[in-house]
CSV table of C-alpha atoms and ligand atoms in Angstrom, one decimal:
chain,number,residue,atom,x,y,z
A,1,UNK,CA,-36.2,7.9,-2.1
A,2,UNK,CA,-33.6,5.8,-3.8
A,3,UNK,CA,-34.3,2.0,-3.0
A,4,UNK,CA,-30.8,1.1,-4.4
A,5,UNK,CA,-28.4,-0.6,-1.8
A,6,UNK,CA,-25.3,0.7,-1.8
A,7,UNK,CA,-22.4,-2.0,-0.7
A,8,UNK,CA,-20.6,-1.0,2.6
A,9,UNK,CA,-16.9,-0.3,2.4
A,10,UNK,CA,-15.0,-2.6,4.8
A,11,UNK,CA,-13.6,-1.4,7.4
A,12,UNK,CA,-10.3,-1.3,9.8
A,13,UNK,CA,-12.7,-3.4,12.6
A,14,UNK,CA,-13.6,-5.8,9.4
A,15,UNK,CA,-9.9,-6.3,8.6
A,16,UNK,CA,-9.5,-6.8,12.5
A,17,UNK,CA,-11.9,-9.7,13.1
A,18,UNK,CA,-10.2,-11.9,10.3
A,19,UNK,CA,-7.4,-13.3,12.4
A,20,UNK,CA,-7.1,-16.4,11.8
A,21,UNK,CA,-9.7,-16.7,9.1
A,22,UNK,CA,-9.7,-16.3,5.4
A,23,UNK,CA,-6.5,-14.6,4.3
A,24,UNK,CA,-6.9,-10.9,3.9
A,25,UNK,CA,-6.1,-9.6,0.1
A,26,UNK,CA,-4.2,-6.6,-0.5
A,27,UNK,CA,-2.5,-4.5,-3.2
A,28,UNK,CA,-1.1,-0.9,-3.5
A,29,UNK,CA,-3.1,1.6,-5.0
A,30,UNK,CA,-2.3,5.1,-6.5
A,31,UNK,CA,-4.2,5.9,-8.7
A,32,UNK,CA,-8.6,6.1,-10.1
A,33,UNK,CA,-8.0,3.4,-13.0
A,34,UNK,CA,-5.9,0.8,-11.1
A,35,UNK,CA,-8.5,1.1,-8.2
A,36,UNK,CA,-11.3,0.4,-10.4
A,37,UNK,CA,-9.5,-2.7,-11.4
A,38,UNK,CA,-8.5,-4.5,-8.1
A,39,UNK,CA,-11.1,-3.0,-5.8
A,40,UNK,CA,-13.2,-6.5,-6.5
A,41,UNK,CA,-11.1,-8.6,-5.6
A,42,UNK,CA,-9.3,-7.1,-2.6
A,43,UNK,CA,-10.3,-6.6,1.0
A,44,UNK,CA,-8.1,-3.5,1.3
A,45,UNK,CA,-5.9,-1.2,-1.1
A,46,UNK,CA,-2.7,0.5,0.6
A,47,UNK,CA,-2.0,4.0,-0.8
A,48,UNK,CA,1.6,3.3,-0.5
A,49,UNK,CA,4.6,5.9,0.2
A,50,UNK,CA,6.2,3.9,-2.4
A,51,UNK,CA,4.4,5.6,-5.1
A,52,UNK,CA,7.6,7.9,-4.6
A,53,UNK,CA,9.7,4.8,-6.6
A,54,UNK,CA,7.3,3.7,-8.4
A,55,UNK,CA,5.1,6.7,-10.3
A,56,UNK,CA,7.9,9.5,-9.8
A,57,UNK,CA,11.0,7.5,-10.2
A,58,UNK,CA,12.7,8.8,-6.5
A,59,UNK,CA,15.4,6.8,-5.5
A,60,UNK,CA,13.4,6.1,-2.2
A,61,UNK,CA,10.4,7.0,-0.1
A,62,UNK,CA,11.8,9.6,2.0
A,63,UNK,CA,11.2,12.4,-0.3
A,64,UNK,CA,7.4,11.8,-0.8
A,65,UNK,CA,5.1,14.6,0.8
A,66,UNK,CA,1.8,14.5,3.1
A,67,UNK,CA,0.4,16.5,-0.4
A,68,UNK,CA,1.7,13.4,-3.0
A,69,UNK,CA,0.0,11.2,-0.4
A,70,UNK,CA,-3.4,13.0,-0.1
A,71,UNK,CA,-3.7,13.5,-3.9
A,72,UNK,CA,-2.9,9.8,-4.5
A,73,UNK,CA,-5.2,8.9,-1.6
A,74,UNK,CA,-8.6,10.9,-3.5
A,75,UNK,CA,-8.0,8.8,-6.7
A,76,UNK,CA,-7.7,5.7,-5.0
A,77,UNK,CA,-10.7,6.6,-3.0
A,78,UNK,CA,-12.4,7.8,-6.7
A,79,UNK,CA,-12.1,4.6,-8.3
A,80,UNK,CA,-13.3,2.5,-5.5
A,81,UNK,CA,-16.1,1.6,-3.5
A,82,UNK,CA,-15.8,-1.6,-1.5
A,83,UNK,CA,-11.9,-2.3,-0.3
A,84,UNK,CA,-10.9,-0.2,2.8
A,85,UNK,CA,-8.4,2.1,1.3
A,86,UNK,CA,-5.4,2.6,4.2
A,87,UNK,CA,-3.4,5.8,3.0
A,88,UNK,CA,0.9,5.7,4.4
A,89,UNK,CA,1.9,8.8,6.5
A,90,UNK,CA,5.2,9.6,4.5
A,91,UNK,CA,8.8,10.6,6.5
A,92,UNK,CA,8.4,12.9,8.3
A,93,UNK,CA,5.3,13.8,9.0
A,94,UNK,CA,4.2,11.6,12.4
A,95,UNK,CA,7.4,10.9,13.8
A,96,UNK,CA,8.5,14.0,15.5
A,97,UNK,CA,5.5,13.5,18.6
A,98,UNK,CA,1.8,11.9,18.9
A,99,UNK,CA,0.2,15.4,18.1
A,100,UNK,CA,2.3,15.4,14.8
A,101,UNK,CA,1.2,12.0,14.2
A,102,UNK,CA,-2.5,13.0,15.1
A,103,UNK,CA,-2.3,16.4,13.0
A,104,UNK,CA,-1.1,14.5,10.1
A,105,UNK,CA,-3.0,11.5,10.1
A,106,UNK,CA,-6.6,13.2,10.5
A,107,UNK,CA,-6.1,15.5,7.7
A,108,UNK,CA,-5.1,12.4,5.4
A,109,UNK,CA,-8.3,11.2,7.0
A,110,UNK,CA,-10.1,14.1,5.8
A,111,UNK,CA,-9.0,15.1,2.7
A,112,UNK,CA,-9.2,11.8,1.1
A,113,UNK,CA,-12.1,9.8,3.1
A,114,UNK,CA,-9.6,6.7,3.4
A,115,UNK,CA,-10.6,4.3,6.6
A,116,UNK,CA,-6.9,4.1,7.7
A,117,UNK,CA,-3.4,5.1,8.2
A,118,UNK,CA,-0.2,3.5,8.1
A,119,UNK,CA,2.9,4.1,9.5
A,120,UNK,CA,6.3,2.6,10.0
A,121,UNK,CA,8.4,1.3,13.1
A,122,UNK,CA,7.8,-0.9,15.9
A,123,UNK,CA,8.4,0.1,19.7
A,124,UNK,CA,9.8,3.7,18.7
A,125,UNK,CA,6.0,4.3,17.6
A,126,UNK,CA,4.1,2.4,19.9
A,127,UNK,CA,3.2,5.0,22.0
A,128,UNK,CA,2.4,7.6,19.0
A,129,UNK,CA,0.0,4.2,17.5
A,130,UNK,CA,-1.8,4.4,21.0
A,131,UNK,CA,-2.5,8.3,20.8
A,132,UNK,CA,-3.7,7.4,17.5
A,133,UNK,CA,-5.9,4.6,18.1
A,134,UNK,CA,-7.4,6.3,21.3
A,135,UNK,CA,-8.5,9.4,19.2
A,136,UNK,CA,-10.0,7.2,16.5
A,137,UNK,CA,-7.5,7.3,13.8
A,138,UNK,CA,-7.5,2.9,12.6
A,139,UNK,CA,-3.8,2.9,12.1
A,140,UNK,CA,-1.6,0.0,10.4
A,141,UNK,CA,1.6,-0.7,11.5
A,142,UNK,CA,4.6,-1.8,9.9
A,143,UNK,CA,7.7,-3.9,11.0
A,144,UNK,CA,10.6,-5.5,10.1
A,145,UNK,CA,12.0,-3.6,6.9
A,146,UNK,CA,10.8,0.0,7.2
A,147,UNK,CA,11.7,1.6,4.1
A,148,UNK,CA,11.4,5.2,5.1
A,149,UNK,CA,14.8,4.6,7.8
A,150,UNK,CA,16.6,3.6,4.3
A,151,UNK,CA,19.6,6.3,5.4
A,152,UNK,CA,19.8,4.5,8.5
A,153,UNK,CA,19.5,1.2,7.4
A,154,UNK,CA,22.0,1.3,4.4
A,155,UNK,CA,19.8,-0.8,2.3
A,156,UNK,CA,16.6,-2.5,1.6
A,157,UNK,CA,17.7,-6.1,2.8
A,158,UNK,CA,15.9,-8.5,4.8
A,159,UNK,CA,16.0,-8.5,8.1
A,160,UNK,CA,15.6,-11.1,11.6
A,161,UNK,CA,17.6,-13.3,10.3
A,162,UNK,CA,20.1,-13.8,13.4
A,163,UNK,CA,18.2,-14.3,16.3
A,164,UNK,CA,19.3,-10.8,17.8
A,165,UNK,CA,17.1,-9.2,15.0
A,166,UNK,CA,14.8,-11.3,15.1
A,167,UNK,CA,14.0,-10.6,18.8
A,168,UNK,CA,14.3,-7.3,17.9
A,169,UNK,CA,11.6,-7.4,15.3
A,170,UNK,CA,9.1,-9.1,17.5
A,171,UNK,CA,9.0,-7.0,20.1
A,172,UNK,CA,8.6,-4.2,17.6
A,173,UNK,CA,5.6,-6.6,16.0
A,174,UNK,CA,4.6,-6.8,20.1
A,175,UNK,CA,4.8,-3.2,20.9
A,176,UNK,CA,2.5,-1.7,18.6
A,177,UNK,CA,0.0,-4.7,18.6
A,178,UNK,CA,-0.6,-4.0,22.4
A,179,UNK,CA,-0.9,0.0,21.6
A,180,UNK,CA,-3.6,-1.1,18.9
A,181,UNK,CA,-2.8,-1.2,15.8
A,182,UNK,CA,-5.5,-2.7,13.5
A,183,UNK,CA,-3.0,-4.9,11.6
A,184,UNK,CA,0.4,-5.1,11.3
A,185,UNK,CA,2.7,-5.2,7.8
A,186,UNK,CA,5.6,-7.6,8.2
A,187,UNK,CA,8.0,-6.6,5.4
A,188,UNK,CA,11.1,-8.7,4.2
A,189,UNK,CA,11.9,-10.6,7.2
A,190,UNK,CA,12.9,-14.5,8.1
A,191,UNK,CA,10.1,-16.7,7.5
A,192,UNK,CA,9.9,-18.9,10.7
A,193,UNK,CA,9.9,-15.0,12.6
A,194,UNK,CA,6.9,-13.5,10.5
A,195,UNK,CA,5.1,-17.5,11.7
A,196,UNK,CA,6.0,-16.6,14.9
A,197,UNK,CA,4.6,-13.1,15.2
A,198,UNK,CA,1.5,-13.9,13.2
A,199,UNK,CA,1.2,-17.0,16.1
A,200,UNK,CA,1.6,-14.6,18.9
A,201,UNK,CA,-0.2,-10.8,18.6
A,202,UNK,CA,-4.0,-10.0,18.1
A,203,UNK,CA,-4.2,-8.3,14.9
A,204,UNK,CA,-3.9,-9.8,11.7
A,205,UNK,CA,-0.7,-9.7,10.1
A,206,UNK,CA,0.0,-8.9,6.4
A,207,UNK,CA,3.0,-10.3,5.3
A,208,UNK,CA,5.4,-8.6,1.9
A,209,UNK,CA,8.5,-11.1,2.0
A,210,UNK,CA,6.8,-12.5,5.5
A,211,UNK,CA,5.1,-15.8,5.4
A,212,UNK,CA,2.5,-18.0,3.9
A,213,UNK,CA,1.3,-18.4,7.4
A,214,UNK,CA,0.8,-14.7,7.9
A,215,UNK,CA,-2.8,-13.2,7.8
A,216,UNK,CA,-2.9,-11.7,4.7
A,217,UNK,CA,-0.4,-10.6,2.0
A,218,UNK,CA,0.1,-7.5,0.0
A,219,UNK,CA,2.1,-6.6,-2.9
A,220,UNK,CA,3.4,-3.6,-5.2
A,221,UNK,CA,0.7,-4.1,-7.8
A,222,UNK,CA,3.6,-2.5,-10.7
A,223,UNK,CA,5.6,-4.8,-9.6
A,224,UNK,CA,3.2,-8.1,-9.3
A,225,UNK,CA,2.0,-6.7,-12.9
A,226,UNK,CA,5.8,-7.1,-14.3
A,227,UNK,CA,5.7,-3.3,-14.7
A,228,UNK,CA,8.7,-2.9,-12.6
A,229,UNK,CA,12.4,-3.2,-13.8
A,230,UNK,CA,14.0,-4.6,-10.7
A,231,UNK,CA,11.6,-6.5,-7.9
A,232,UNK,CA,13.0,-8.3,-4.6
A,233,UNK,CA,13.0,-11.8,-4.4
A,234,UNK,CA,9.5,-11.6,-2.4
A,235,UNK,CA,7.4,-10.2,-5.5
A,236,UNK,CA,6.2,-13.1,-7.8
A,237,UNK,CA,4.8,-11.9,-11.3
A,238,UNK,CA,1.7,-12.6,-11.5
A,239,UNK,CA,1.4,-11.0,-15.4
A,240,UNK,CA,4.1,-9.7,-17.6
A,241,UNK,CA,2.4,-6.5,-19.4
A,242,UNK,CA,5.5,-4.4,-19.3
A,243,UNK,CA,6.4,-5.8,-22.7
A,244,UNK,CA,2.9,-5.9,-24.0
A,245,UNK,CA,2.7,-2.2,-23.3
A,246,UNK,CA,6.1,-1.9,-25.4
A,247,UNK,CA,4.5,-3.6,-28.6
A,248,UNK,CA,1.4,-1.8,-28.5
A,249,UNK,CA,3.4,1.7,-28.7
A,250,UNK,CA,5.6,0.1,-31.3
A,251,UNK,CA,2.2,-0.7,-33.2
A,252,UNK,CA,0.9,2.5,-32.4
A,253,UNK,CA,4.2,4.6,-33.7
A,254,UNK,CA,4.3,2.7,-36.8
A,255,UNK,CA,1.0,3.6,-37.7
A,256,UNK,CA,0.8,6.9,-37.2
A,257,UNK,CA,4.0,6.9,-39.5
A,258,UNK,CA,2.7,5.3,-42.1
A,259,UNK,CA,-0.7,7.3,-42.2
A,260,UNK,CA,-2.4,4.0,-41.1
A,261,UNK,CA,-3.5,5.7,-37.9
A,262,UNK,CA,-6.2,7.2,-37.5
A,263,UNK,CA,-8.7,4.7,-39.9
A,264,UNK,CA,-11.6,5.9,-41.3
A,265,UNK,CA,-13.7,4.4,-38.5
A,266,UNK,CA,-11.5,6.8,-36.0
A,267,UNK,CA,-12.6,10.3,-37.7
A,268,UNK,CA,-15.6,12.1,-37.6
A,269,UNK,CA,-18.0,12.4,-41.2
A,270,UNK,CA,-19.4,15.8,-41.6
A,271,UNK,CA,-23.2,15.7,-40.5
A,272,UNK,CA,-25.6,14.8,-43.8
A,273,UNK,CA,-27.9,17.8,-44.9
B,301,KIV,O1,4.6,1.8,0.4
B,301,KIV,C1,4.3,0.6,0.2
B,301,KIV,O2,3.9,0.2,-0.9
B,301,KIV,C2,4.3,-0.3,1.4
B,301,KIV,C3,4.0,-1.7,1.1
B,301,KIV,C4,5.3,-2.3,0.5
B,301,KIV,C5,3.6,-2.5,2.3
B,301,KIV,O3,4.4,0.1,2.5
């Protein structure tokens, strides 16, 4: 029998109980190698719809499929052990009923292992979130911008910035925090509102253009990495390897046009004998 300990994932009831503690660390996630990389130093990774944007270049989330999500969702849960990984049911696929929502979310659940779901919208989901939460699916919810209403929206500005909206938005933040949702994504909204809503419902909130006061905080890792060509005004760059990337191909083309590429120490020397 193996006496090696293996270290527990965290779960959606260990993201839960840190309201009001220690803030909660997250980044997106799609693939093995980049969940390698941040799975020490985050409590959970969100397999984000907006791997659409971001990996295949779509002009927004709403064309991304349950299958892109699932296949995403096993590399992420590949190259991780410890960080809850939370997995985004994409347009579409949860919000034409609960049993949808159910349907789709525990095959996700399934298929990939992830601990969580997450969708988008406020009261319009609350009672799908309840279904959810009753039949053991941990979901996430997510208020104030929701990306995937884009075509109803017009565009991806913030938002609760009058004080119509803004009541809007926390009784959206309200709604789905009473049908138990495990934590709540406040994305691009005023910053006294996403204070306000951390202040007032259970679950932690995790804030992308939100708050400093907010529970946690998450970011496009691409776009915290400087991989991205245009980021909102709520990403900061935390490294800039888009253009060490671009020299190292430069390096590499170079080489391999002069011959220099591969070295002697890059090829293989017949066997002796
Ligand atoms: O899809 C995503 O990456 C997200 C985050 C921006 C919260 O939903």
């Amino acid at each position: 029998m193996s006496v090696q300990s293996i270290a527990r994932r965290l779960t959606a009831p260990d993201i839960r109980a840190r309201k009001g503690g220690e803030p909660i660390v997250s980044l997106t996630a799609y693939h093995a190698h980049t969940a390698r990389l941040i799975d020490p130093h985050v409590d959970f990774m969100l397999v984000g719809d907006s791997l659409g944007m971001v990996m295949h270049g779509m002009e927004t989330t709403v064309p991304v499929t349950v299958e892109m999500m699932i296949l995403q969702g096993q590399a992420v849960m590949r190259g991780s052990s410890r960080a809850l990984v939370v997995v985004d049911l994409p347009f579409g696929s949860y919000e034409g009923s609960p049993q949808q929502a159910f349907a789709t979310a525990s095959r996700v659940l399934k298929e990939t292992g992830a601990g969580a779901v997450k969708l988008e919208g406020g009261r319009r989901m609350a009672e799908t979130v309840r279904f959810l939460a009753d039949r053991g699916v941990p979901v996430m919810g997510h208020v104030g911008l929701t990306p995937q209403a884009i075509n109803t929206l017009g565009s991806f500005k913030a938002l609760g910035r009058d004080e119509a909206s803004a009541a809007l938005i926390l009784d959206d933040a309200r709604a789905i925090a009473e049908a138990g949702a495990f934590s709540i994504v406040l994305e691009a909204i005023s910053e006294p509102l996403a204070r306000q809503i951390t202040q007032e419902v259970a679950p932690p909130t995790i804030g992308i253009g939100g708050s400093s006061a907010c529970d946690g905080q998450i970011l496009v890792l691409e776009d915290m990495l400087g991989l991205s060509d245009r980021v909102p005004r709520f990403v900061k760059k935390f490294a800039d390897i888009g253009p060490a990337i671009g020299a190292a191909v430069e390096s590499y083309a170079s080489e391999v046009r002069a011959r220099a590429f591969p070295g002697p120490e890059h090829v293989y020397a017949p066997k002796k004998g």
